[in-house]
Amino acid sequence: MTGDLIDADDQIVDDILPVRPDEPAIPAPLTLQPWHRPRKQFVRERQWAYLVQRLVSYQLGKPGMNSPHDRPEVRYLNLPGVDYLDTRLIGKLCNDLGCQLTATGFLAGNERNPQIARAKVQEEGLIESGLISDYSHTLPRRLEEVADLKSQTYRELERRGAFHIVNIDACGSVAPPTSDHSRRLIDAIYRLLEFQFTSHASRWLLFLTTDARPASVARETIGNLWNAVTLNADSDATFRHMVADIFNLPKADQVRFIPQSVSTAGTGFLQLLSLGFGKWALHLAERRQWRVKAHSTYCYSTTVKGDDTPTMACLAYEFRPPPPTRPDPFGVAAVSASEPIRAPGQTDSMRIAPKVNQMTNRDVT
């Protein structure tokens, strides 16, 4: 009987009192992660910060750098993680150059997650300190959703872009063997490239940090990326020999068979993915008459302690827009080109291969 009365009283209380709100998540404490290590900080400073400083310094005062408020705005798309380390670094750099960073991030999760709560505190702190603008926002979604043109995520991309810097600092693979096309990062990258080529009018940077080993990248994707390499190798003997040298091939005509011969994790596989990705991006850019400049590449190990096999590739590309005016091919209009006309990719192809060949392993340097 007593138990029944207690249950009844509890029911009355539940009916009278308002619903107790969910308690906010307590931000997760800092724990050491791979991205806190010195080699990662090297990539942030020597690859990201160095190239961003060059780009922003070049763009200042040019039409591609708008000033919606009191300072020129640098638009930045990234995967900030829970600590916003790269956002802080790039924000401070832009601030020192007299610009303001507007960051658009992707971090899936809800506010009851302690990790997301930690990320929210970090983002709010950067806004309050003035290192990023108050228009900055981290979307609670996965970047992979951008691949769907009808998605809310893609609409957000259109609203907040185009971007001066796209930094895809991925913890995993761009194309896991078990993922379909709705969950692959490579499809989102394709959509981002196409969006940038049609929406941006000035130079911009793409950084890609990704895990790459035979077990983590779909063989079909590797094969398709490599098709972009053989397309150039078949028509350019110089490039074909450069590729053969990277992979120590005795004969240059074996270039198309490289994906089948590189079957173990390490520098060779990272170079395979890096060269394929670079040539793929180059061909996509050429379709829109953009140019691509490859920058220095790095790698390091993310395997268990004691195994120094490199598994993470750190790539960087600078995209340059078509000239604003081109000559009339029929000679009807007496308008000169804004710069000398050359065949697309005439030198771009030659720059990508040496950068891949000179990939620096940060675990041994």
Coordinates of C-alpha atoms in Angstrom, one line a residue:
M1 CA 0.0 0.0 0.0
T2 CA 2.8 2.4 1.0
G3 CA 4.5 1.7 -2.3
D4 CA 1.3 2.5 -4.2
L5 CA 0.9 5.8 -2.3
I6 CA 4.5 6.7 -3.1
D7 CA 4.0 5.9 -6.7
A8 CA 0.8 8.0 -6.8
D9 CA 2.5 11.0 -5.1
D10 CA 5.3 10.7 -7.7
Q11 CA 2.8 10.8 -10.5
I12 CA 1.1 13.9 -9.1
V13 CA 4.5 15.6 -8.8
D14 CA 5.4 14.7 -12.4
D15 CA 2.1 16.1 -13.6
I16 CA 2.4 19.4 -11.7
L17 CA 6.1 20.3 -12.0
P18 CA 7.6 21.4 -15.3
V19 CA 9.8 19.0 -17.2
R20 CA 13.4 19.2 -15.9
P21 CA 15.6 20.5 -18.7
D22 CA 18.6 18.4 -19.9
E23 CA 21.7 19.4 -18.0
P24 CA 24.3 20.8 -20.4
A25 CA 27.2 18.6 -21.1
I26 CA 30.4 19.2 -19.1
P27 CA 33.2 20.0 -21.6
A28 CA 35.6 17.1 -21.9
P29 CA 39.1 17.7 -20.4
L30 CA 42.1 17.9 -22.6
T31 CA 43.7 14.6 -23.4
L32 CA 46.8 14.1 -25.6
Q33 CA 45.9 13.3 -29.2
P34 CA 48.0 12.8 -32.3
W35 CA 47.3 16.3 -33.5
H36 CA 49.0 17.7 -30.3
R37 CA 52.3 16.2 -31.2
P38 CA 55.3 18.3 -32.6
R39 CA 55.2 16.8 -36.1
K40 CA 51.6 18.0 -36.5
Q41 CA 52.5 21.4 -35.2
F42 CA 55.3 21.4 -37.9
V43 CA 52.7 20.9 -40.6
R44 CA 50.5 23.6 -39.2
E45 CA 53.3 26.1 -39.2
R46 CA 55.5 25.2 -42.2
Q47 CA 52.7 24.1 -44.5
W48 CA 49.4 25.8 -43.5
A49 CA 50.5 29.0 -41.9
Y50 CA 53.3 29.6 -44.3
L51 CA 51.1 29.3 -47.4
V52 CA 48.2 31.1 -45.8
Q53 CA 50.4 34.1 -45.1
R54 CA 51.7 34.1 -48.7
L55 CA 48.1 33.9 -50.0
V56 CA 46.6 36.6 -47.8
S57 CA 49.6 39.0 -48.3
Y58 CA 49.1 38.5 -52.1
Q59 CA 45.4 39.0 -52.0
L60 CA 45.2 42.1 -49.8
G61 CA 43.9 45.1 -51.7
K62 CA 42.6 42.9 -54.6
P63 CA 39.0 42.3 -55.5
G64 CA 39.0 38.7 -54.1
M65 CA 39.4 40.0 -50.5
N66 CA 36.1 41.6 -49.4
S67 CA 35.7 43.9 -46.4
P68 CA 32.2 43.3 -45.1
H69 CA 33.1 45.0 -41.8
D70 CA 36.1 47.1 -40.8
R71 CA 38.7 44.6 -42.0
P72 CA 39.3 42.4 -45.0
E73 CA 37.7 39.0 -44.5
V74 CA 39.4 35.7 -45.1
R75 CA 36.9 32.9 -45.4
Y76 CA 38.1 29.5 -44.0
L77 CA 36.5 26.1 -44.3
N78 CA 37.8 23.3 -42.0
L79 CA 37.3 20.3 -39.8
P80 CA 38.3 22.0 -36.5
G81 CA 38.2 19.0 -34.2
V82 CA 37.4 19.7 -30.5
D83 CA 40.4 22.0 -29.9
Y84 CA 40.3 24.4 -32.9
L85 CA 44.1 24.5 -33.0
D86 CA 44.4 25.3 -36.7
T87 CA 41.6 27.8 -36.5
R88 CA 43.4 29.6 -33.7
L89 CA 46.7 29.6 -35.6
I90 CA 45.2 30.9 -38.9
G91 CA 43.0 33.4 -37.0
K92 CA 46.0 34.9 -35.3
L93 CA 48.0 35.0 -38.5
C94 CA 45.1 36.8 -40.3
N95 CA 44.7 39.2 -37.3
D96 CA 48.4 40.1 -37.5
L97 CA 48.0 40.8 -41.2
G98 CA 45.1 43.2 -40.5
C99 CA 42.4 40.8 -41.7
Q100 CA 39.7 38.9 -39.9
L101 CA 39.1 35.1 -40.3
T102 CA 35.5 33.9 -40.8
A103 CA 35.6 30.1 -40.1
T104 CA 33.1 27.6 -41.3
G105 CA 33.6 24.2 -39.6
F106 CA 32.1 20.8 -39.7
L107 CA 31.9 18.8 -36.5
A108 CA 29.1 16.2 -36.2
G109 CA 27.5 15.7 -32.8
N110 CA 25.0 17.2 -30.4
E111 CA 25.5 19.6 -27.5
R112 CA 25.0 16.9 -24.9
N113 CA 28.3 15.3 -26.1
P114 CA 31.2 16.4 -23.8
Q115 CA 33.5 16.6 -26.8
I116 CA 31.1 18.9 -28.6
A117 CA 30.7 21.0 -25.5
R118 CA 34.5 21.4 -25.3
A119 CA 34.5 22.4 -29.0
K120 CA 31.8 25.0 -28.4
V121 CA 33.8 26.6 -25.6
Q122 CA 36.8 26.8 -27.8
E123 CA 34.9 28.4 -30.7
E124 CA 33.2 30.9 -28.4
G125 CA 36.6 31.8 -26.9
L126 CA 38.1 32.5 -30.3
I127 CA 35.1 34.8 -31.2
E128 CA 35.3 36.7 -28.0
S129 CA 39.0 37.2 -28.4
G130 CA 38.5 38.6 -31.9
L131 CA 40.7 35.9 -33.5
I132 CA 37.7 34.9 -35.7
S133 CA 34.6 36.9 -36.7
D134 CA 31.2 36.5 -35.0
Y135 CA 29.9 35.3 -38.3
S136 CA 32.0 32.1 -37.8
H137 CA 30.1 29.0 -37.2
T138 CA 30.6 25.2 -36.8
L139 CA 27.9 23.1 -38.4
P140 CA 26.9 20.0 -36.4
R141 CA 27.2 17.9 -39.6
R142 CA 29.6 15.8 -41.5
L143 CA 31.5 17.3 -44.4
E144 CA 30.6 14.2 -46.4
E145 CA 27.0 15.5 -46.6
V146 CA 28.2 18.3 -49.0
A147 CA 28.3 15.7 -51.7
D148 CA 24.5 15.8 -51.9
L149 CA 23.5 18.9 -53.9
K150 CA 20.0 18.8 -52.3
S151 CA 21.2 18.6 -48.7
Q152 CA 20.9 21.4 -46.1
T153 CA 24.7 21.1 -45.7
Y154 CA 25.4 22.0 -49.3
R155 CA 23.0 24.9 -49.1
E156 CA 25.0 26.1 -46.0
L157 CA 28.1 25.8 -48.1
E158 CA 26.7 28.0 -50.8
R159 CA 25.5 30.6 -48.3
R160 CA 28.9 30.8 -46.5
G161 CA 31.3 30.4 -49.4
A162 CA 33.3 30.7 -51.5
F163 CA 36.5 30.2 -49.4
H164 CA 40.0 31.5 -49.6
I165 CA 41.2 28.4 -47.7
V166 CA 39.8 24.9 -47.5
N167 CA 41.6 22.7 -44.9
I168 CA 40.4 19.1 -44.8
D169 CA 42.4 17.7 -41.9
A170 CA 40.8 14.2 -41.9
C171 CA 41.6 11.6 -39.3
G172 CA 40.7 8.8 -41.6
S173 CA 40.6 7.8 -45.3
V174 CA 39.0 9.8 -48.1
A175 CA 37.5 6.6 -49.5
P176 CA 37.2 3.7 -47.1
P177 CA 36.6 0.4 -48.9
T178 CA 33.3 -0.2 -47.0
S179 CA 31.7 3.3 -47.6
D180 CA 29.2 4.1 -50.3
H181 CA 29.1 7.4 -52.2
S182 CA 27.0 9.1 -49.5
R183 CA 29.6 8.7 -46.8
R184 CA 32.9 9.3 -48.7
L185 CA 35.1 12.3 -48.2
I186 CA 36.4 12.1 -51.7
D187 CA 32.9 12.9 -53.1
A188 CA 32.6 15.9 -50.8
I189 CA 36.0 17.1 -52.0
Y190 CA 34.8 16.8 -55.6
R191 CA 31.8 18.9 -54.8
L192 CA 33.9 21.4 -53.0
L193 CA 36.3 21.8 -55.9
E194 CA 33.4 22.3 -58.4
F195 CA 31.8 24.8 -56.1
Q196 CA 35.1 26.8 -55.7
F197 CA 35.8 26.8 -59.4
T198 CA 32.4 28.3 -60.2
S199 CA 32.0 30.6 -57.2
H200 CA 35.5 31.9 -56.4
A201 CA 37.3 34.5 -58.5
S202 CA 40.7 34.6 -56.9
R203 CA 43.5 32.3 -55.7
W204 CA 42.6 29.8 -53.0
L205 CA 44.3 27.0 -51.0
L206 CA 43.4 23.4 -50.5
F207 CA 45.1 21.4 -47.7
L208 CA 44.4 17.7 -47.4
T209 CA 45.6 15.5 -44.5
T210 CA 44.5 12.0 -44.9
D211 CA 45.2 8.4 -43.8
A212 CA 46.3 6.3 -46.7
R213 CA 47.2 2.6 -46.6
P214 CA 46.1 -0.3 -48.7
A215 CA 43.5 -1.4 -46.2
S216 CA 42.0 2.0 -45.7
V217 CA 41.5 3.2 -49.3
A218 CA 39.2 1.5 -51.8
R219 CA 41.2 -0.1 -54.6
E220 CA 38.6 1.2 -57.1
T221 CA 39.3 4.7 -56.0
I222 CA 43.0 4.3 -56.2
G223 CA 42.6 2.9 -59.8
N224 CA 40.4 5.8 -60.8
L225 CA 42.7 8.4 -59.4
W226 CA 45.6 6.7 -61.2
N227 CA 43.8 7.0 -64.5
A228 CA 44.4 10.8 -64.2
V229 CA 48.1 10.0 -64.0
T230 CA 48.2 7.7 -67.0
L231 CA 46.2 10.2 -69.0
N232 CA 49.3 12.5 -68.9
A233 CA 51.9 9.8 -68.9
D234 CA 50.6 8.3 -72.1
S235 CA 51.0 11.6 -73.9
D236 CA 54.1 13.1 -72.3
A237 CA 57.3 11.1 -72.2
T238 CA 59.0 13.5 -69.8
F239 CA 56.2 13.2 -67.2
R240 CA 56.1 9.4 -67.8
H241 CA 59.8 9.1 -66.9
M242 CA 59.4 11.4 -63.8
V243 CA 56.7 9.0 -62.5
A244 CA 58.8 6.0 -63.2
D245 CA 61.6 7.5 -61.2
I246 CA 59.4 8.1 -58.2
F247 CA 58.5 4.4 -58.0
N248 CA 61.9 3.1 -59.2
L249 CA 60.5 1.4 -62.3
P250 CA 63.1 0.0 -64.7
K251 CA 60.8 0.9 -67.7
A252 CA 58.7 4.0 -68.1
D253 CA 56.0 2.1 -70.0
Q254 CA 55.1 0.3 -66.8
V255 CA 53.5 3.4 -65.2
R256 CA 50.0 2.3 -65.6
F257 CA 50.6 -0.9 -63.6
I258 CA 52.0 0.9 -60.5
P259 CA 48.8 0.6 -58.4
Q260 CA 49.0 -3.2 -58.7
S261 CA 52.7 -3.2 -57.6
V262 CA 52.3 -1.0 -54.5
S263 CA 50.6 -3.2 -52.1
T264 CA 52.0 -2.3 -48.7
A265 CA 51.7 0.7 -46.4
G266 CA 54.5 3.2 -46.4
T267 CA 55.9 6.1 -48.4
G268 CA 55.3 4.4 -51.8
F269 CA 51.5 4.0 -51.1
L270 CA 51.3 7.6 -49.9
Q271 CA 53.0 8.8 -53.0
L272 CA 50.7 6.7 -55.1
L273 CA 47.6 8.4 -53.5
S274 CA 49.2 11.8 -53.5
L275 CA 50.2 11.8 -57.2
G276 CA 46.8 10.4 -58.2
F277 CA 44.9 13.0 -56.1
G278 CA 47.0 15.8 -57.4
K279 CA 46.5 14.9 -61.1
W280 CA 42.8 14.3 -60.5
A281 CA 42.5 17.8 -59.0
L282 CA 44.5 19.2 -61.9
H283 CA 42.3 17.7 -64.6
L284 CA 39.2 19.0 -62.8
A285 CA 40.7 22.5 -62.6
E286 CA 41.7 22.4 -66.3
R287 CA 38.1 21.8 -67.3
R288 CA 37.3 25.2 -65.7
Q289 CA 40.6 26.8 -67.0
W290 CA 42.0 27.1 -63.5
R291 CA 45.7 26.4 -62.8
V292 CA 47.1 24.3 -59.9
K293 CA 50.4 24.7 -58.1
A294 CA 51.4 21.8 -55.9
H295 CA 53.4 22.7 -52.7
S296 CA 55.7 20.7 -50.5
T297 CA 54.2 17.4 -49.1
Y298 CA 54.8 15.7 -45.8
C299 CA 54.0 12.4 -44.2
Y300 CA 54.2 10.7 -40.8
S301 CA 53.1 7.6 -38.9
T302 CA 49.9 7.1 -37.0
T303 CA 50.4 3.4 -36.3
V304 CA 51.0 1.9 -32.9
K305 CA 54.1 2.9 -31.0
G306 CA 57.2 1.3 -32.3
D307 CA 56.0 1.2 -35.9
D308 CA 57.3 4.2 -37.9
T309 CA 55.6 3.2 -41.2
P310 CA 54.2 6.5 -42.6
T311 CA 50.5 6.4 -43.0
M312 CA 49.4 10.0 -43.1
A313 CA 49.8 12.3 -46.1
C314 CA 49.8 16.1 -45.8
L315 CA 49.1 17.7 -49.2
A316 CA 48.8 21.4 -50.3
Y317 CA 47.6 23.0 -53.5
E318 CA 47.2 26.5 -54.7
F319 CA 44.5 27.2 -57.3
R320 CA 44.7 30.1 -59.6
P321 CA 41.8 31.5 -61.6
P322 CA 41.6 31.9 -65.4
P323 CA 42.7 35.2 -66.7
P324 CA 39.8 37.8 -66.6
T325 CA 40.1 38.4 -70.4
R326 CA 41.0 36.1 -73.2
P327 CA 41.6 36.9 -76.9
D328 CA 38.9 36.6 -79.4
P329 CA 39.8 33.4 -81.4
F330 CA 38.3 34.8 -84.5
G331 CA 40.0 38.2 -84.3
V332 CA 36.8 40.2 -84.5
A333 CA 37.3 42.1 -81.3
A334 CA 40.6 43.9 -80.8
V335 CA 41.0 42.8 -77.2
S336 CA 44.3 41.5 -75.9
A337 CA 44.6 38.7 -73.3
S338 CA 45.4 39.8 -69.8
E339 CA 48.3 37.3 -69.7
P340 CA 50.1 35.1 -72.2
I341 CA 48.0 32.1 -73.3
R342 CA 49.5 28.7 -72.8
A343 CA 48.2 25.2 -72.9
P344 CA 46.5 24.2 -69.6
G345 CA 48.7 22.2 -67.3
Q346 CA 51.8 22.8 -69.5
T347 CA 53.9 23.3 -66.4
D348 CA 51.4 22.3 -63.6
S349 CA 51.8 18.6 -64.4
M350 CA 55.6 18.9 -64.1
R351 CA 55.3 20.5 -60.7
I352 CA 53.1 17.9 -59.0
A353 CA 55.4 14.9 -59.6
P354 CA 58.6 16.5 -58.0
K355 CA 56.6 17.6 -55.0
V356 CA 55.4 14.0 -54.5
N357 CA 58.9 12.6 -55.1
Q358 CA 60.3 15.0 -52.4
M359 CA 57.7 14.0 -49.8
T360 CA 59.3 14.6 -46.4
N361 CA 58.8 12.0 -43.6
R362 CA 58.5 14.0 -40.4
D363 CA 59.3 11.0 -38.2
V364 CA 62.8 10.7 -39.6
T365 CA 63.7 14.4 -40.2

